[in-house]
Structure formats: C-alpha cells, structure tokens
C-alpha cells in the first residue's frame, strides 16, 4: 500500500505539473507584433489625410520631429541682430478677409487671425517679433481694421513664432493676453529666450474658458502636448451672413521629449488624449472649418489666394464635419505610431 500511495502521489504531482504548465501556456501573453501595429497606425493616418492634410502627415508621420528638452536660455539672433532675420520675401503674405468677421494677418508659414466685434478685436497668435509689426499692425490697417481696437490676444503656445508680438501689443495697446499656465511659467523661466516677446503674466487659460467680446465668443480648450500649455479654440465665423463653426488647432508637431521611452511614451499619450479632446469639442460644435497656426497644416496661404476666384462657389476653408475630424485622426495616428516605436524599444530592452 505504501508503494501504491507513493506511485499515486507521483502521478498526481506529475498531473499537477502538467496542469500548471497548461495553465501557464494559456495565460502567457501573446507576443506583440509591433511592426504590424506601427504600420496600422501609419496607414490610419495616411487614409485620414488623403490629399487634404499632406502637410500634417509629413510633419508628424513621415518626417516627425524627435528630440529632448531644450533648456538653453539664449537670446535669439534676430533679436540681438535684427539684420539677421529671414528675408522679407520668405515670410511676407498679403492680409486677407477670409470670412465676414475673420481676417488673416499672418505670413506665408505662420498665421495670425483677427476677429473684429462691435466692442473690439480678438487676435489669435502674433507671429515672430521681427515681422509682427508689418504682418499684424500693417495687415490690419490694410484691411481697414484699427489695431488700437485689439482687446484680447490669445497665444496658442509659447513658441517664438506665435508669441513673438505679444509683448509689443500689450505694451502699446494695453491688450489682455491669454495663455496656458505652464507656458506662462515657461516664459518666466527663460527670460533671454523670450527677450522682447514676453508679455506680463495676465490671464491663465482654463479648459472651457470663454473669451467674449461684443457678439463673439471664443471657447478655449486645453490641449497639452506640443507644449505643456498649448491651447486650441472653437468659435463661430460668418460666411456671407451664414454661421460657420471653426476648430482651431493650437499645436501640431512633436516638440516634446519623445526620443526615449521615459517620458516619451507618456508624453505621446498626453498628445493623443489632447487630440481626442479637441476632436470631441469640434464634433460637438459641428465645426466644418479647420484652422491652425501654420499654413503647412491648414493650407491658409494658398486658400487665401483662392478666395479671389471663389465667386458663388464653396468657401475654400469649409471642409465639412468629416474632414475636420480626419485632421485630428491624422495627428492621433502619427503620434500612436511614434509611441509604439518607443514601446517596442522598451520591450526589447526588457528582454536583455
């Protein structure tokens, strides 16, 4: 009996081992096919972009920016030596009345937008310090707008190509400046980097904040990612008296730390979540117009020139609800592909 019991005990032990092995096999994680996941994310972005958002696709998918945090605090060369600023023909663009109450006063690459109301003007973004005088001040005057009537300046994010004229406008006209809290902090942290561009800290934006002037309201949405304090907007413009809902994307390229899994994976998730957030707000307002602060993303420079030949045809900026959503899908797909590459690197490192 003792021998039998021992034999049975061994049998149960073997059976238990087999069962444990089978259980382990069933619960073992399936090996991820990162290359397939990356290609799927890239293809989703390409499909969403088609021929409408090629600039966005190139900048975020095909030639994405990669790098670490820039902690230098140097005065820009075009501030210390104005003669070193880029030649005028590389950035100058004619101002344009795009909608009844929305005027383009930016350049070939970087945009600035004026929304006149019965009680003053809301200005979105202020280009560089070396061209804000000619593009914004000069452009508004060409269009019959008085820059003295600017009441609010909304800065989408604290990069020199968008905050450049904010200090000048605040000092000269006493405008209220609105910016995201982390970007206000950034400006204070790097006084040399923002020399001649740093307005005094003023209005700190919150998610859903409304800036109302006269009969116009701009709703601000926090969309961190491009910078920690990036802002995007929704508002209504008029096209020959017809209301048109606009979604303004405040930051697109991958300027954040994204070349290492930590904190790159987390930073990409912040970026992706922001695009989902803004897409939802655009959808809830029925936005049919997509604006950005770079012509490579919304094709503003070329569309402005198309306005002269519009006649009774459709407005070149009015894309429809579906296309506005597709813009944010491009950004999400490209960011997810880049995030997956970091996840793949992290998994490979863990194996070593």
Short mmCIF file of C-alpha atoms in Angstrom, two decimals:
data_model
loop_
_atom_site.label_atom_id
_atom_site.label_comp_id
_atom_site.label_asym_id
_atom_site.label_seq_id
_atom_site.Cartn_x
_atom_site.Cartn_y
_atom_site.Cartn_z
CA UNK A 1 0.00 0.00 0.00
CA UNK A 2 2.79 2.33 0.80
CA UNK A 3 4.26 1.72 -2.66
CA UNK A 4 0.87 2.32 -4.27
CA UNK A 5 0.38 5.51 -2.32
CA UNK A 6 3.79 6.70 -3.39
CA UNK A 7 3.02 5.85 -7.00
CA UNK A 8 -0.31 7.70 -6.88
CA UNK A 9 1.37 10.65 -5.22
CA UNK A 10 3.90 10.85 -8.01
CA UNK A 11 1.11 10.57 -10.58
CA UNK A 12 -0.82 13.44 -9.00
CA UNK A 13 2.31 15.52 -8.81
CA UNK A 14 3.04 14.92 -12.48
CA UNK A 15 -0.58 15.67 -13.40
CA UNK A 16 -0.50 18.84 -11.34
CA UNK A 17 2.70 19.86 -13.08
CA UNK A 18 1.16 19.24 -16.49
CA UNK A 19 -1.93 21.22 -15.48
CA UNK A 20 0.26 24.04 -14.23
CA UNK A 21 2.19 24.02 -17.49
CA UNK A 22 -1.04 24.07 -19.47
CA UNK A 23 -2.37 26.92 -17.35
CA UNK A 24 0.82 28.86 -17.88
CA UNK A 25 0.62 28.28 -21.61
CA UNK A 26 -2.95 29.56 -21.67
CA UNK A 27 -2.10 32.68 -19.66
CA UNK A 28 1.19 33.50 -21.33
CA UNK A 29 0.98 36.88 -23.08
CA UNK A 30 0.83 36.74 -26.84
CA UNK A 31 3.93 38.19 -28.40
CA UNK A 32 3.13 41.60 -29.82
CA UNK A 33 3.74 42.30 -33.48
CA UNK A 34 4.96 45.85 -33.08
CA UNK A 35 5.77 46.31 -36.74
CA UNK A 36 2.21 45.41 -37.68
CA UNK A 37 0.76 47.76 -35.06
CA UNK A 38 3.01 50.60 -36.22
CA UNK A 39 2.06 50.09 -39.86
CA UNK A 40 -1.64 50.02 -38.93
CA UNK A 41 -1.34 53.34 -37.09
CA UNK A 42 0.57 54.90 -40.00
CA UNK A 43 -1.96 53.62 -42.52
CA UNK A 44 -4.84 55.01 -40.46
CA UNK A 45 -3.17 58.43 -40.53
CA UNK A 46 -2.50 58.23 -44.28
CA UNK A 47 -6.08 57.20 -45.00
CA UNK A 48 -7.43 60.07 -42.91
CA UNK A 49 -5.11 62.62 -44.55
CA UNK A 50 -5.66 61.69 -48.22
CA UNK A 51 -4.67 64.80 -50.20
CA UNK A 52 -6.16 67.38 -47.83
CA UNK A 53 -3.74 67.19 -44.90
CA UNK A 54 -0.46 66.18 -46.53
CA UNK A 55 1.50 68.84 -44.64
CA UNK A 56 0.28 67.49 -41.32
CA UNK A 57 1.02 63.93 -42.41
CA UNK A 58 4.56 64.77 -43.49
CA UNK A 59 5.37 66.72 -40.34
CA UNK A 60 4.02 64.16 -37.87
CA UNK A 61 4.26 60.79 -39.67
CA UNK A 62 6.80 60.85 -42.47
CA UNK A 63 9.33 63.30 -41.02
CA UNK A 64 8.41 63.55 -37.34
CA UNK A 65 10.36 65.76 -35.02
CA UNK A 66 12.46 63.88 -32.49
CA UNK A 67 14.46 65.17 -29.59
CA UNK A 68 14.85 66.05 -25.96
CA UNK A 69 14.01 69.11 -23.94
CA UNK A 70 15.66 72.38 -24.95
CA UNK A 71 16.92 74.02 -21.76
CA UNK A 72 19.01 76.73 -23.39
CA UNK A 73 18.21 80.33 -22.50
CA UNK A 74 19.82 82.27 -25.30
CA UNK A 75 18.63 85.49 -26.88
CA UNK A 76 17.54 84.70 -30.47
CA UNK A 77 19.87 86.00 -33.14
CA UNK A 78 17.15 88.04 -34.84
CA UNK A 79 16.66 89.93 -31.55
CA UNK A 80 20.33 90.71 -30.89
CA UNK A 81 20.90 91.48 -34.57
CA UNK A 82 17.68 92.38 -36.41
CA UNK A 83 19.56 92.33 -39.71
CA UNK A 84 19.92 88.56 -39.33
CA UNK A 85 16.15 88.00 -39.51
CA UNK A 86 14.96 85.97 -42.51
CA UNK A 87 14.45 87.95 -45.73
CA UNK A 88 11.01 89.51 -46.12
CA UNK A 89 10.15 87.52 -49.24
CA UNK A 90 10.44 84.27 -47.26
CA UNK A 91 7.66 85.20 -44.83
CA UNK A 92 5.52 88.06 -46.15
CA UNK A 93 1.94 87.34 -47.17
CA UNK A 94 -0.86 89.71 -48.08
CA UNK A 95 -3.56 90.05 -45.42
CA UNK A 96 -6.98 88.72 -46.32
CA UNK A 97 -10.59 88.92 -45.24
CA UNK A 98 -11.34 85.20 -45.02
CA UNK A 99 -14.84 85.35 -43.52
CA UNK A 100 -17.16 88.27 -42.75
CA UNK A 101 -15.64 88.55 -39.28
CA UNK A 102 -12.32 86.70 -39.55
CA UNK A 103 -9.19 88.22 -41.06
CA UNK A 104 -5.84 86.64 -41.82
CA UNK A 105 -2.91 88.84 -40.74
CA UNK A 106 -0.12 86.26 -40.72
CA UNK A 107 2.66 85.22 -43.08
CA UNK A 108 3.43 82.50 -45.59
CA UNK A 109 4.21 79.96 -42.89
CA UNK A 110 2.94 81.28 -39.55
CA UNK A 111 -0.58 82.56 -39.00
CA UNK A 112 -2.29 85.27 -37.03
CA UNK A 113 -6.05 85.81 -37.07
CA UNK A 114 -8.18 88.84 -36.16
CA UNK A 115 -11.83 88.56 -35.12
CA UNK A 116 -13.44 92.01 -35.10
CA UNK A 117 -16.54 92.57 -32.97
CA UNK A 118 -18.66 95.61 -32.17
CA UNK A 119 -16.65 96.05 -28.96
CA UNK A 120 -13.14 95.46 -30.26
CA UNK A 121 -10.88 92.79 -31.76
CA UNK A 122 -9.75 89.37 -30.56
CA UNK A 123 -6.37 88.41 -32.02
CA UNK A 124 -5.17 84.82 -32.18
CA UNK A 125 -1.37 84.36 -32.24
CA UNK A 126 1.21 87.02 -33.01
CA UNK A 127 3.93 85.50 -35.28
CA UNK A 128 7.60 86.50 -34.76
CA UNK A 129 8.97 89.67 -33.17
CA UNK A 130 10.68 90.65 -36.43
CA UNK A 131 7.52 90.54 -38.56
CA UNK A 132 4.57 91.14 -36.23
CA UNK A 133 4.71 94.90 -36.87
CA UNK A 134 4.33 94.54 -40.62
CA UNK A 135 2.07 91.49 -40.72
CA UNK A 136 -0.30 92.26 -37.86
CA UNK A 137 -0.25 96.04 -37.47
CA UNK A 138 0.30 96.74 -41.17
CA UNK A 139 -2.01 93.95 -42.28
CA UNK A 140 -4.89 95.12 -40.10
CA UNK A 141 -4.57 98.66 -41.39
CA UNK A 142 -4.60 97.41 -44.98
CA UNK A 143 -7.85 95.63 -44.22
CA UNK A 144 -9.43 98.66 -42.58
CA UNK A 145 -9.03 97.42 -39.01
CA UNK A 146 -7.59 99.64 -36.29
CA UNK A 147 -5.00 97.78 -34.15
CA UNK A 148 -5.88 100.11 -31.28
CA UNK A 149 -9.12 98.16 -31.01
CA UNK A 150 -7.39 94.90 -30.11
CA UNK A 151 -8.70 93.91 -26.68
CA UNK A 152 -7.55 90.31 -26.32
CA UNK A 153 -4.56 88.39 -27.63
CA UNK A 154 -4.83 84.61 -27.41
CA UNK A 155 -1.45 82.87 -27.63
CA UNK A 156 -1.86 79.22 -28.62
CA UNK A 157 1.54 78.29 -27.19
CA UNK A 158 4.79 79.89 -26.11
CA UNK A 159 7.00 79.36 -29.15
CA UNK A 160 8.64 82.40 -30.69
CA UNK A 161 6.69 82.09 -33.94
CA UNK A 162 3.39 82.60 -32.09
CA UNK A 163 4.20 84.70 -29.02
CA UNK A 164 6.61 86.99 -30.87
CA UNK A 165 4.46 90.13 -30.99
CA UNK A 166 2.56 89.68 -27.71
CA UNK A 167 4.80 91.94 -25.60
CA UNK A 168 4.68 94.70 -28.19
CA UNK A 169 0.88 94.57 -28.43
CA UNK A 170 0.43 94.50 -24.65
CA UNK A 171 2.81 97.42 -24.13
CA UNK A 172 1.47 99.54 -26.98
CA UNK A 173 -2.28 98.92 -26.70
CA UNK A 174 -2.81 97.51 -23.22
CA UNK A 175 -4.35 94.29 -24.55
CA UNK A 176 -5.26 91.38 -22.29
CA UNK A 177 -3.07 88.36 -23.05
CA UNK A 178 -4.37 84.82 -22.59
CA UNK A 179 -2.04 81.82 -22.42
CA UNK A 180 -1.85 78.39 -20.80
CA UNK A 181 -0.43 78.30 -17.26
CA UNK A 182 2.55 76.03 -17.99
CA UNK A 183 3.53 78.24 -20.92
CA UNK A 184 3.34 81.38 -18.78
CA UNK A 185 5.74 79.58 -16.43
CA UNK A 186 8.00 78.69 -19.38
CA UNK A 187 8.22 82.33 -20.45
CA UNK A 188 9.22 83.36 -16.92
CA UNK A 189 11.81 80.57 -16.74
CA UNK A 190 13.65 81.63 -19.91
CA UNK A 191 13.87 85.45 -19.96
CA UNK A 192 16.60 85.53 -22.62
CA UNK A 193 14.80 83.17 -24.97
CA UNK A 194 11.74 85.45 -24.86
CA UNK A 195 13.54 88.80 -24.88
CA UNK A 196 11.21 91.41 -26.47
CA UNK A 197 8.47 88.74 -26.66
CA UNK A 198 7.40 88.22 -23.03
CA UNK A 199 4.16 89.95 -22.04
CA UNK A 200 3.48 90.49 -18.36
CA UNK A 201 1.65 87.50 -16.91
CA UNK A 202 -2.05 88.05 -17.39
CA UNK A 203 -4.96 85.66 -17.99
CA UNK A 204 -4.28 81.97 -17.34
CA UNK A 205 -6.49 79.84 -19.57
CA UNK A 206 -8.67 77.05 -18.23
CA UNK A 207 -10.47 74.30 -20.10
CA UNK A 208 -13.79 75.60 -21.41
CA UNK A 209 -12.95 79.25 -20.64
CA UNK A 210 -14.92 81.67 -22.78
CA UNK A 211 -13.49 84.93 -24.07
CA UNK A 212 -16.45 87.06 -25.10
CA UNK A 213 -16.19 90.42 -26.80
CA UNK A 214 -19.25 92.05 -28.30
CA UNK A 215 -21.20 89.36 -30.13
CA UNK A 216 -18.27 86.95 -30.49
CA UNK A 217 -17.19 84.17 -28.11
CA UNK A 218 -14.05 82.08 -28.40
CA UNK A 219 -14.05 78.96 -26.25
CA UNK A 220 -10.63 77.78 -25.10
CA UNK A 221 -9.69 74.11 -24.78
CA UNK A 222 -6.55 72.88 -23.05
CA UNK A 223 -4.65 70.61 -25.46
CA UNK A 224 -1.21 69.98 -23.92
CA UNK A 225 1.32 68.05 -25.92
CA UNK A 226 3.04 70.33 -28.41
CA UNK A 227 3.86 72.39 -25.31
CA UNK A 228 2.53 71.76 -21.79
CA UNK A 229 0.23 74.77 -22.08
CA UNK A 230 -0.99 74.52 -25.67
CA UNK A 231 -4.45 75.99 -26.29
CA UNK A 232 -6.97 75.24 -29.02
CA UNK A 233 -10.24 77.02 -29.76
CA UNK A 234 -13.74 76.76 -31.13
CA UNK A 235 -15.75 79.74 -32.32
CA UNK A 236 -18.24 80.83 -34.95
CA UNK A 237 -17.48 82.92 -38.02
CA UNK A 238 -19.86 84.25 -40.66
CA UNK A 239 -19.68 83.44 -44.36
CA UNK A 240 -21.85 85.94 -46.22
CA UNK A 241 -24.05 86.07 -43.15
CA UNK A 242 -24.21 82.28 -42.63
CA UNK A 243 -22.76 80.97 -39.33
CA UNK A 244 -19.78 78.66 -39.79
CA UNK A 245 -18.22 76.77 -36.90
CA UNK A 246 -14.43 76.79 -36.63
CA UNK A 247 -11.99 74.49 -34.84
CA UNK A 248 -8.52 75.97 -34.29
CA UNK A 249 -5.73 73.51 -33.55
CA UNK A 250 -3.11 75.17 -31.37
CA UNK A 251 -0.11 72.84 -31.70
CA UNK A 252 0.82 70.00 -34.03
CA UNK A 253 4.48 68.92 -34.23
CA UNK A 254 6.18 66.65 -31.67
CA UNK A 255 8.21 69.29 -29.84
CA UNK A 256 8.14 67.45 -26.53
CA UNK A 257 10.69 64.94 -25.25
CA UNK A 258 10.00 61.93 -27.45
CA UNK A 259 13.30 60.14 -28.11
CA UNK A 260 13.27 57.86 -25.04
CA UNK A 261 10.53 55.56 -23.67
CA UNK A 262 10.53 57.50 -20.41
CA UNK A 263 8.99 60.08 -20.63
CA UNK A 264 8.30 59.74 -24.36
CA UNK A 265 5.51 57.14 -24.10
CA UNK A 266 3.72 59.25 -21.50
CA UNK A 267 4.22 62.45 -23.50
CA UNK A 268 2.75 60.89 -26.61
CA UNK A 269 -0.28 59.77 -24.59
CA UNK A 270 -0.81 63.34 -23.37
CA UNK A 271 -0.65 64.49 -27.00
CA UNK A 272 -3.06 61.78 -28.21
CA UNK A 273 -5.54 62.49 -25.42
CA UNK A 274 -5.48 66.18 -26.31
CA UNK A 275 -6.29 65.45 -29.96
CA UNK A 276 -9.21 63.27 -28.87
CA UNK A 277 -10.38 66.05 -26.56
CA UNK A 278 -10.24 68.66 -29.30
CA UNK A 279 -11.86 66.35 -31.85
CA UNK A 280 -14.78 65.84 -29.45
CA UNK A 281 -15.18 69.61 -28.97
CA UNK A 282 -15.04 70.18 -32.73
CA UNK A 283 -17.68 67.50 -33.22
CA UNK A 284 -19.95 68.90 -30.51
CA UNK A 285 -19.94 72.31 -32.20
CA UNK A 286 -20.34 70.89 -35.70
CA UNK A 287 -17.09 72.50 -36.86
CA UNK A 288 -16.70 72.48 -40.64
CA UNK A 289 -13.60 74.72 -40.78
CA UNK A 290 -10.16 73.67 -39.53
CA UNK A 291 -7.60 76.35 -38.77
CA UNK A 292 -4.06 76.08 -37.48
CA UNK A 293 -1.22 78.49 -36.81
CA UNK A 294 0.92 77.06 -39.63
CA UNK A 295 -0.03 77.11 -43.30
CA UNK A 296 1.57 73.71 -43.80
CA UNK A 297 -1.25 72.27 -41.69
CA UNK A 298 -4.35 74.18 -42.88
CA UNK A 299 -3.01 75.49 -46.22
CA UNK A 300 -4.06 79.02 -45.28
CA UNK A 301 -1.59 80.82 -47.56
CA UNK A 302 -2.88 79.07 -50.68
CA UNK A 303 -6.52 79.13 -49.65
CA UNK A 304 -6.35 82.90 -49.13
CA UNK A 305 -5.29 83.32 -52.75
CA UNK A 306 -8.18 81.09 -53.86
CA UNK A 307 -10.72 83.42 -52.25
CA UNK A 308 -10.43 85.98 -55.06
CA UNK A 309 -11.77 83.48 -57.59
CA UNK A 310 -14.48 81.98 -55.39
CA UNK A 311 -17.47 83.67 -56.98
CA UNK A 312 -20.62 81.78 -55.99
CA UNK A 313 -18.69 78.59 -55.29
CA UNK A 314 -17.96 76.93 -51.94
CA UNK A 315 -15.65 78.57 -49.44
CA UNK A 316 -12.13 77.09 -49.75
CA UNK A 317 -11.81 76.80 -45.97
CA UNK A 318 -15.09 74.98 -45.42
CA UNK A 319 -14.23 71.28 -45.47
CA UNK A 320 -17.18 69.71 -43.68
CA UNK A 321 -17.54 67.97 -40.34
CA UNK A 322 -15.94 64.71 -41.51
CA UNK A 323 -12.77 66.33 -42.79
CA UNK A 324 -12.29 68.35 -39.62
CA UNK A 325 -12.45 65.09 -37.68
CA UNK A 326 -9.98 63.49 -40.06
CA UNK A 327 -7.43 66.18 -39.25
CA UNK A 328 -7.34 65.03 -35.64
CA UNK A 329 -7.25 61.39 -36.76
CA UNK A 330 -4.07 62.12 -38.71
CA UNK A 331 -2.43 63.55 -35.61
CA UNK A 332 -3.57 60.66 -33.42
CA UNK A 333 -2.40 58.01 -35.89
CA UNK A 334 1.03 59.55 -36.36
CA UNK A 335 1.50 60.01 -32.62
CA UNK A 336 0.42 56.46 -31.91
CA UNK A 337 2.91 55.09 -34.46
CA UNK A 338 5.73 57.04 -32.80
CA UNK A 339 4.55 55.93 -29.36
CA UNK A 340 4.52 52.29 -30.49
CA UNK A 341 8.14 52.56 -31.61
CA UNK A 342 9.07 53.61 -28.08
CA UNK A 343 7.01 50.76 -26.62
CA UNK A 344 8.86 48.37 -28.92
CA UNK A 345 12.22 49.72 -27.75
CA UNK A 346 11.14 49.35 -24.13
CA UNK A 347 10.07 45.72 -24.70
CA UNK A 348 13.36 44.89 -26.42
CA UNK A 349 15.33 46.45 -23.57
CA UNK A 350 13.39 44.39 -21.02
CA UNK A 351 14.48 41.16 -22.75
CA UNK A 352 18.18 41.88 -22.30
#
